Short mmCIF file of C-alpha atoms in Angstrom, two decimals:
data_model
loop_
_atom_site.label_atom_id
_atom_site.label_comp_id
_atom_site.label_asym_id
_atom_site.label_seq_id
_atom_site.Cartn_x
_atom_site.Cartn_y
_atom_site.Cartn_z
CA MET J 1 4.13 -9.31 -3.70
CA GLU J 2 4.29 -8.55 -7.44
CA PRO J 3 1.78 -10.38 -9.75
CA ILE J 4 2.84 -12.91 -12.08
CA LEU J 5 1.39 -11.56 -14.96
CA ASN J 6 -1.59 -9.60 -14.20
CA GLU J 7 -2.05 -11.71 -11.14
CA ILE J 8 -1.93 -12.02 -7.60
CA ARG J 9 -2.07 -15.15 -6.16
CA LEU J 10 -3.39 -16.74 -3.30
CA GLU J 11 -1.75 -19.46 -2.55
CA TYR J 12 -2.29 -19.88 1.13
CA SER J 13 -4.09 -18.12 3.97
CA ASP J 14 -3.47 -18.85 7.73
CA PRO J 15 -7.26 -20.09 9.48
CA GLN J 16 -5.49 -19.22 12.84
CA ILE J 17 -4.40 -15.69 11.88
CA ASN J 18 -7.60 -15.01 10.27
CA THR J 19 -9.16 -16.01 13.52
CA LEU J 20 -7.18 -13.48 15.52
CA ALA J 21 -7.33 -10.47 13.46
CA ALA J 22 -11.24 -11.24 13.57
CA SER J 23 -11.33 -11.42 17.46
CA ALA J 24 -11.20 -7.66 18.47
CA PRO J 25 -14.62 -6.88 20.18
CA PRO J 26 -16.58 -5.09 17.80
CA GLU J 27 -17.20 -1.60 19.90
CA SER J 28 -12.62 -1.57 19.95
CA ARG J 29 -11.20 1.45 18.62
CA ASP J 30 -7.93 1.43 16.64
CA SER J 31 -4.92 3.21 19.27
CA VAL J 32 -4.00 6.78 18.17
CA TYR J 33 -0.98 6.76 16.36
CA GLY J 34 0.84 9.43 14.29
CA MET J 35 1.23 8.81 10.35
CA ARG J 36 4.43 9.68 8.73
CA PHE J 37 6.64 9.34 6.05
CA GLY J 38 10.59 8.46 6.77
CA GLN J 39 13.34 10.11 4.71
CA ASN J 40 12.96 7.72 1.84
CA GLU J 41 9.28 8.71 1.72
CA GLU J 42 8.31 5.25 2.92
CA TYR J 43 4.81 5.51 4.75
CA PHE J 44 4.98 4.34 8.34
CA LEU J 45 2.57 4.73 11.54
CA GLU J 46 4.11 5.74 14.57
CA LEU J 47 2.45 3.93 17.70
CA PRO J 48 1.51 5.10 21.25
CA ARG J 49 4.00 2.59 22.39
CA GLY J 50 6.44 -0.19 21.00
CA ILE J 51 5.38 -3.65 20.17
CA GLU J 52 7.93 -6.65 19.98
CA ILE J 53 8.56 -8.40 16.98
CA PRO J 54 10.11 -12.12 17.81
CA PRO J 55 12.77 -13.61 15.25
CA PHE J 56 11.53 -14.83 11.59
CA PRO J 57 13.04 -17.55 9.55
CA ILE J 58 14.96 -15.74 6.85
CA HIS J 59 14.60 -18.56 4.29
CA HIS J 60 11.99 -19.89 2.38
CA ASP J 61 11.87 -21.86 -0.95
CA VAL J 62 9.19 -20.02 -3.36
CA ARG J 63 8.13 -23.34 -4.85
CA LEU J 64 6.67 -24.02 -1.55
CA ARG J 65 2.90 -22.79 -1.51
CA GLU J 66 2.89 -22.69 2.89
CA PRO J 67 4.99 -21.35 5.14
CA SER J 68 6.82 -23.39 7.88
CA GLU J 69 5.40 -23.88 11.43
CA ASP J 70 8.25 -21.66 12.84
CA TYR J 71 6.95 -18.89 10.35
CA LEU J 72 3.43 -18.97 11.35
CA ARG J 73 4.38 -19.16 14.96
CA ALA J 74 6.33 -15.86 14.65
CA LEU J 75 3.57 -14.00 12.34
CA ARG J 76 0.78 -15.39 15.04
CA ALA J 77 2.45 -13.73 17.97
CA THR J 78 3.02 -10.36 15.43
CA VAL J 79 -0.80 -9.94 14.55
CA ARG J 80 -1.62 -10.51 18.22
CA HIS J 81 0.30 -7.79 19.06
CA LEU J 82 -0.72 -5.63 16.35
CA THR J 83 -4.43 -6.35 16.78
CA ALA J 84 -4.56 -5.31 20.34
CA LEU J 85 -3.32 -1.80 19.22
CA LEU J 86 -5.07 -1.75 15.88
CA PRO J 87 -8.26 -3.69 15.97
CA GLU J 88 -10.04 -1.78 13.88
CA THR J 89 -7.46 -2.07 10.99
CA PHE J 90 -7.42 -6.19 11.05
CA ARG J 91 -10.99 -6.98 11.99
CA ASP J 92 -12.13 -7.66 8.55
CA LEU J 93 -8.68 -8.48 7.03
CA SER J 94 -7.60 -11.91 6.20
CA HIS J 95 -4.09 -13.42 5.72
CA LEU J 96 -2.14 -13.74 2.44
CA PHE J 97 0.78 -15.67 2.43
CA ASP J 98 3.33 -14.46 -0.51
CA PRO J 99 6.29 -17.33 -0.93
CA ALA J 100 8.37 -14.28 -2.71
CA ASP J 101 8.63 -12.04 0.09
CA ILE J 102 7.87 -13.47 3.49
CA LEU J 103 9.40 -10.97 5.39
CA LYS J 104 6.44 -8.40 4.49
CA PRO J 105 3.21 -10.35 5.25
CA ALA J 106 0.02 -9.55 3.32
CA PHE J 107 -3.56 -9.01 4.50
CA PHE J 108 -6.73 -8.59 2.28
CA HIS J 109 -10.37 -7.73 1.65
CA LEU J 110 -12.58 -7.72 -1.09
CA TYR J 111 -15.01 -5.10 -2.01
CA LYS J 112 -17.66 -4.20 -4.69
CA VAL J 113 -18.86 -1.02 -6.12
CA GLN J 114 -21.86 -1.51 -8.85
CA GLU J 115 -20.32 -4.19 -10.61
CA SER J 116 -16.57 -3.20 -9.93
CA ILE J 117 -14.44 -5.55 -7.64
CA TYR J 118 -11.41 -4.01 -5.74
CA LEU J 119 -8.84 -5.33 -3.60
CA TYR J 120 -7.68 -3.87 -0.33
CA VAL J 121 -3.93 -5.37 0.45
CA LEU J 122 -2.52 -4.26 3.67
CA ARG J 123 1.59 -5.37 4.20
CA ILE J 124 3.74 -5.13 6.98
CA ASP J 125 7.35 -4.71 6.38
CA LEU J 126 9.01 -6.78 9.28
CA LEU J 127 12.63 -6.00 8.57
CA ASN J 128 14.37 -4.61 11.40
CA ARG J 129 15.83 -0.74 11.07
CA PRO J 130 18.46 -0.80 13.50
CA LEU J 131 18.61 2.96 14.13
CA GLU J 132 14.57 2.98 14.96
CA THR J 133 14.48 -0.13 17.13
CA ASP J 134 15.83 -1.90 20.61
CA LEU J 135 16.86 -4.80 19.84
CA LEU J 136 15.90 -7.80 22.07
CA GLU J 137 17.99 -10.76 20.45
CA ALA J 138 20.53 -10.72 17.79
CA GLY J 139 19.82 -12.11 14.05
CA THR J 140 21.64 -15.40 12.86
CA ASN J 141 22.23 -16.53 9.62
CA GLU J 142 18.82 -18.28 9.58
CA THR J 143 16.39 -15.87 11.65
CA THR J 144 15.99 -12.18 11.77
CA PRO J 145 16.88 -10.34 14.88
CA ALA J 146 14.09 -9.92 17.75
CA TYR J 147 13.25 -5.83 18.33
CA ARG J 148 10.80 -4.07 19.78
CA THR J 149 9.54 -1.00 18.00
CA ARG J 150 6.97 1.96 17.82
CA ARG J 151 7.36 2.48 14.13
CA ILE J 152 5.26 -0.01 11.75
CA TYR J 153 5.93 0.67 8.48
CA LEU J 154 3.30 -0.15 5.75
CA GLU J 155 1.65 -0.50 2.44
CA SER J 156 -2.00 0.15 2.36
CA GLU J 157 -3.73 0.21 -1.08
CA LEU J 158 -6.75 -0.45 -3.14
CA ILE J 159 -6.03 -2.26 -6.62
CA PRO J 160 -9.02 -2.43 -9.01
CA LEU J 161 -9.51 -6.09 -10.28
CA GLU J 162 -11.07 -7.36 -13.51
CA GLU J 163 -12.45 -10.74 -12.09
CA LEU J 164 -11.61 -13.41 -9.36
CA ASP J 165 -10.01 -16.58 -10.52
CA ARG J 166 -11.45 -19.49 -8.84
CA ASP J 167 -10.39 -23.34 -8.55
CA GLU J 168 -13.04 -26.07 -9.28
CA GLU J 169 -14.81 -25.78 -5.86
CA GLY J 170 -15.30 -21.86 -5.93
CA ARG J 171 -12.15 -20.85 -3.58
CA VAL J 172 -10.88 -18.19 -4.68
CA ARG J 173 -7.01 -18.80 -5.99
CA ALA J 174 -5.72 -15.71 -7.90
CA PHE J 175 -7.07 -11.73 -8.07
CA ARG J 176 -6.55 -10.88 -11.42
CA ILE J 177 -6.03 -6.93 -11.92
CA LYS J 178 -7.89 -4.77 -14.18
CA GLN J 179 -4.81 -3.11 -16.02
CA MET J 180 -5.37 0.02 -18.08
CA ILE J 181 -1.96 1.48 -18.32
CA SER J 182 -0.18 -0.35 -21.69
CA ASN J 183 3.69 0.43 -20.85
CA THR J 184 5.59 2.74 -18.75
CA TRP J 185 8.73 2.36 -20.33
CA ILE J 186 10.11 5.55 -22.39
CA GLY J 187 13.61 4.94 -22.69
CA GLU J 188 17.57 4.83 -21.75
CA THR J 189 19.84 7.40 -20.65
CA GLY J 190 23.42 7.03 -20.03
CA LYS J 191 26.33 5.20 -21.76
CA GLY J 192 27.91 1.72 -21.03
CA TYR J 193 27.93 0.74 -17.45
CA GLN J 194 25.73 3.90 -17.11
CA VAL J 195 22.68 3.23 -18.99
CA ARG J 196 19.50 3.45 -17.43
CA GLY J 197 15.85 2.77 -17.92
CA ILE J 198 13.37 5.86 -18.17
CA TRP J 199 9.80 4.82 -16.64
CA MET J 200 6.90 6.90 -16.73
CA ASP J 201 5.68 5.58 -13.32
CA ALA J 202 5.99 8.63 -10.55
CA ASP J 203 4.92 10.94 -13.47
CA LEU J 204 2.14 9.16 -13.85
CA SER J 205 1.27 8.72 -10.15
CA LYS J 206 1.90 12.51 -9.79
CA PHE J 207 -0.60 13.28 -12.72
CA PHE J 208 -3.22 11.19 -11.19
CA SER J 209 -2.64 12.37 -7.77
CA LYS J 210 -2.82 16.11 -8.78
CA LEU J 211 -5.75 15.97 -11.04
CA PHE J 212 -8.45 14.91 -7.59
CA LEU J 213 -6.29 17.03 -5.10
CA PRO J 214 -7.63 20.58 -4.54
CA GLU J 215 -5.62 23.06 -6.61
CA GLY J 216 -2.53 24.53 -5.30
CA LYS J 217 -2.70 22.01 -2.25
CA ARG J 218 1.26 20.96 -1.46
CA VAL J 219 1.26 17.62 0.29
CA TYR J 220 4.77 16.02 -0.74
CA PRO J 221 5.08 12.98 -0.56
CA PHE J 222 1.67 11.77 -0.21
CA LEU J 223 -0.17 10.80 -3.44
CA PRO J 224 -3.62 9.34 -3.16
CA PHE J 225 -3.40 7.71 -6.32
CA PHE J 226 -0.35 5.49 -8.08
CA CYS J 227 0.87 3.56 -10.75
CA LYS J 228 1.37 -0.09 -10.06
CA TYR J 229 0.86 -3.03 -11.56
CA LYS J 230 -0.13 -1.22 -14.88
CA THR J 231 -3.44 0.21 -13.16
CA VAL J 232 -4.39 2.79 -10.85
CA CYS J 233 -4.41 1.84 -7.27
CA SER J 234 -5.37 4.24 -4.08
CA PHE J 235 -2.86 4.71 -0.98
CA VAL J 236 -5.16 4.79 2.20
CA PRO J 237 -2.99 6.09 4.72
CA VAL J 238 -5.51 5.45 7.42
CA PRO J 239 -5.85 1.35 7.07
CA ASP J 240 -9.12 0.53 9.14
CA GLY J 241 -12.40 -0.37 7.51
CA ALA J 242 -14.48 2.68 7.92
CA SER J 243 -11.50 4.65 5.96
CA ARG J 244 -10.96 2.04 3.10
CA LYS J 245 -15.01 2.65 2.50
CA ARG J 246 -14.65 6.33 2.24
CA ALA J 247 -11.57 5.92 -0.03
CA LEU J 248 -13.46 3.46 -2.45
CA PRO J 249 -15.96 5.27 -4.01
CA VAL J 250 -13.34 8.00 -4.63
CA LEU J 251 -11.31 5.28 -6.54
CA HIS J 252 -14.31 3.81 -8.39
CA ARG J 253 -15.11 7.94 -9.94
CA ALA J 254 -11.35 7.98 -10.23
CA LEU J 255 -11.15 5.15 -12.69
CA GLU J 256 -14.53 6.10 -14.59
CA PHE J 257 -12.75 9.31 -15.44
CA LEU J 258 -9.55 8.48 -16.13
CA GLU J 259 -9.89 4.67 -18.51
CA PRO J 260 -11.16 6.94 -21.43
CA GLU J 261 -8.41 9.00 -21.18
CA MET J 262 -5.60 6.78 -20.19
CA GLU J 263 -4.15 6.91 -23.79
CA ARG J 264 -3.81 10.59 -23.84
CA ILE J 265 -2.30 10.83 -21.02
CA GLN J 266 0.18 8.46 -21.43
CA GLY J 267 1.25 10.27 -24.48
CA ILE J 268 1.41 13.49 -22.81
CA LEU J 269 3.97 12.12 -20.04
CA ARG J 270 5.92 9.78 -23.06
CA GLY J 271 7.00 13.17 -24.41
CA THR J 272 7.67 15.61 -21.62
CA ALA J 273 7.99 15.39 -17.53
CA PHE J 274 4.63 15.96 -15.92
CA SER J 275 4.10 19.84 -15.25
CA GLU J 276 0.94 21.16 -13.46
CA SER J 277 0.99 24.21 -15.93
CA ASP J 278 0.37 21.94 -18.70
CA GLU J 279 -2.48 23.11 -20.78
CA ARG J 280 -3.66 19.15 -21.48
CA PHE J 281 -3.58 18.56 -17.74
CA LEU J 282 -5.12 21.98 -16.88
CA SER J 283 -7.95 21.01 -19.16
CA LEU J 284 -8.50 17.52 -17.66
CA ARG J 285 -8.50 19.14 -14.38
CA SER J 286 -11.40 21.68 -14.96
CA ARG J 287 -13.67 18.44 -15.61
CA ILE J 288 -13.59 17.32 -12.59
CA PRO J 289 -16.31 18.25 -9.79
CA PRO J 290 -14.89 19.78 -6.86
CA SER J 291 -17.33 17.22 -4.88
CA TRP J 292 -14.67 14.62 -5.95
CA LYS J 293 -11.79 16.35 -3.93
CA GLN J 294 -13.64 16.58 -0.73
CA LEU J 295 -11.84 13.65 0.81
CA TYR J 296 -8.34 15.56 0.22
CA LYS J 297 -9.40 19.00 1.45
CA ASP J 298 -8.25 18.70 5.04
CA VAL J 299 -5.07 16.47 4.27
CA SER J 300 -1.66 18.21 4.90
CA VAL J 301 1.74 17.23 5.19
CA ARG J 302 4.45 19.01 8.03
CA PRO J 303 8.02 18.05 7.66
CA TYR J 304 10.48 18.11 10.68
CA LEU J 305 13.74 16.98 11.72
CA ASN J 306 13.68 13.61 14.04
CA ALA J 307 15.57 12.72 17.07
CA ARG J 308 18.59 12.22 14.45
CA ASP J 309 18.70 15.18 12.46
CA MET J 310 16.86 13.36 9.40
CA LYS J 311 13.92 14.74 7.24
CA GLU J 312 10.73 13.25 8.05
CA TYR J 313 6.93 14.32 7.34
CA GLU J 314 4.07 14.37 9.32
CA LEU J 315 0.62 13.10 7.75
CA GLU J 316 -2.83 14.82 8.44
CA TYR J 317 -5.33 12.52 7.22
CA PRO J 318 -9.14 12.78 7.98
CA ARG J 319 -9.79 9.59 10.18
CA SER J 320 -12.95 7.77 10.87
#
């Protein structure tokens, strides 16, 4: 769901899915789950029991703003399974259909801190990973496989907004992102067919995150802040509502600190790769109050080998 220019468009939101998400009793809690990063640093929740993911249509014309009924039927079944295990996560979320990425359904919620607006987006990756799932029904040229899995790969992010774009009837039709990073392209390397671009996105993400992590804490591959959409976003590993609200003021303070320094930070990284020993980085970090880092003081990451001897990472992160 990459934005067009600086917008994330709200093309369609299914009322039945929104009703399902809101249907959990107020007292119900999310099941206890593990928080993990795979060998490619993709984040996932490991659920206490498997859920069934039904077949989904593979094809969708991106010019069509609404999904097919077959797609909605499959997504409603999936959301029903997910809300049974993660009611706190889905209770206040609304569906956001992205015609360009139908196998990564999105859900959103809006927040306001003082005069600033933030968009929370949760994306669930429904692509089958054959080595990690139990196949229930083979896929075809038209549909994905049906499978059972305990692993839910997701993206959970808070995004600062400039404003909400509304239609004549006052309904939100797009979220306009507050972009504060000018250009992350540095140059090129290689020759001929081996030419590739050099971008500073990864170094910016490390720079932002290391500023607000307690000094000396080693939590790779966890990065609380990252560069995306030409702005600074926050990764929320525990996606329930209470954890999102706890992360909001941290992001808000971080943006207030980073925005006036952004050109300087980009200038540093255009000239050299990120280093924690860079005096300019240390100077910025010395200005951040220790209280701003409290959310991350108990965060830890433990590497381990899974059943296939592949390296993964277990994340310990404060829960609500």
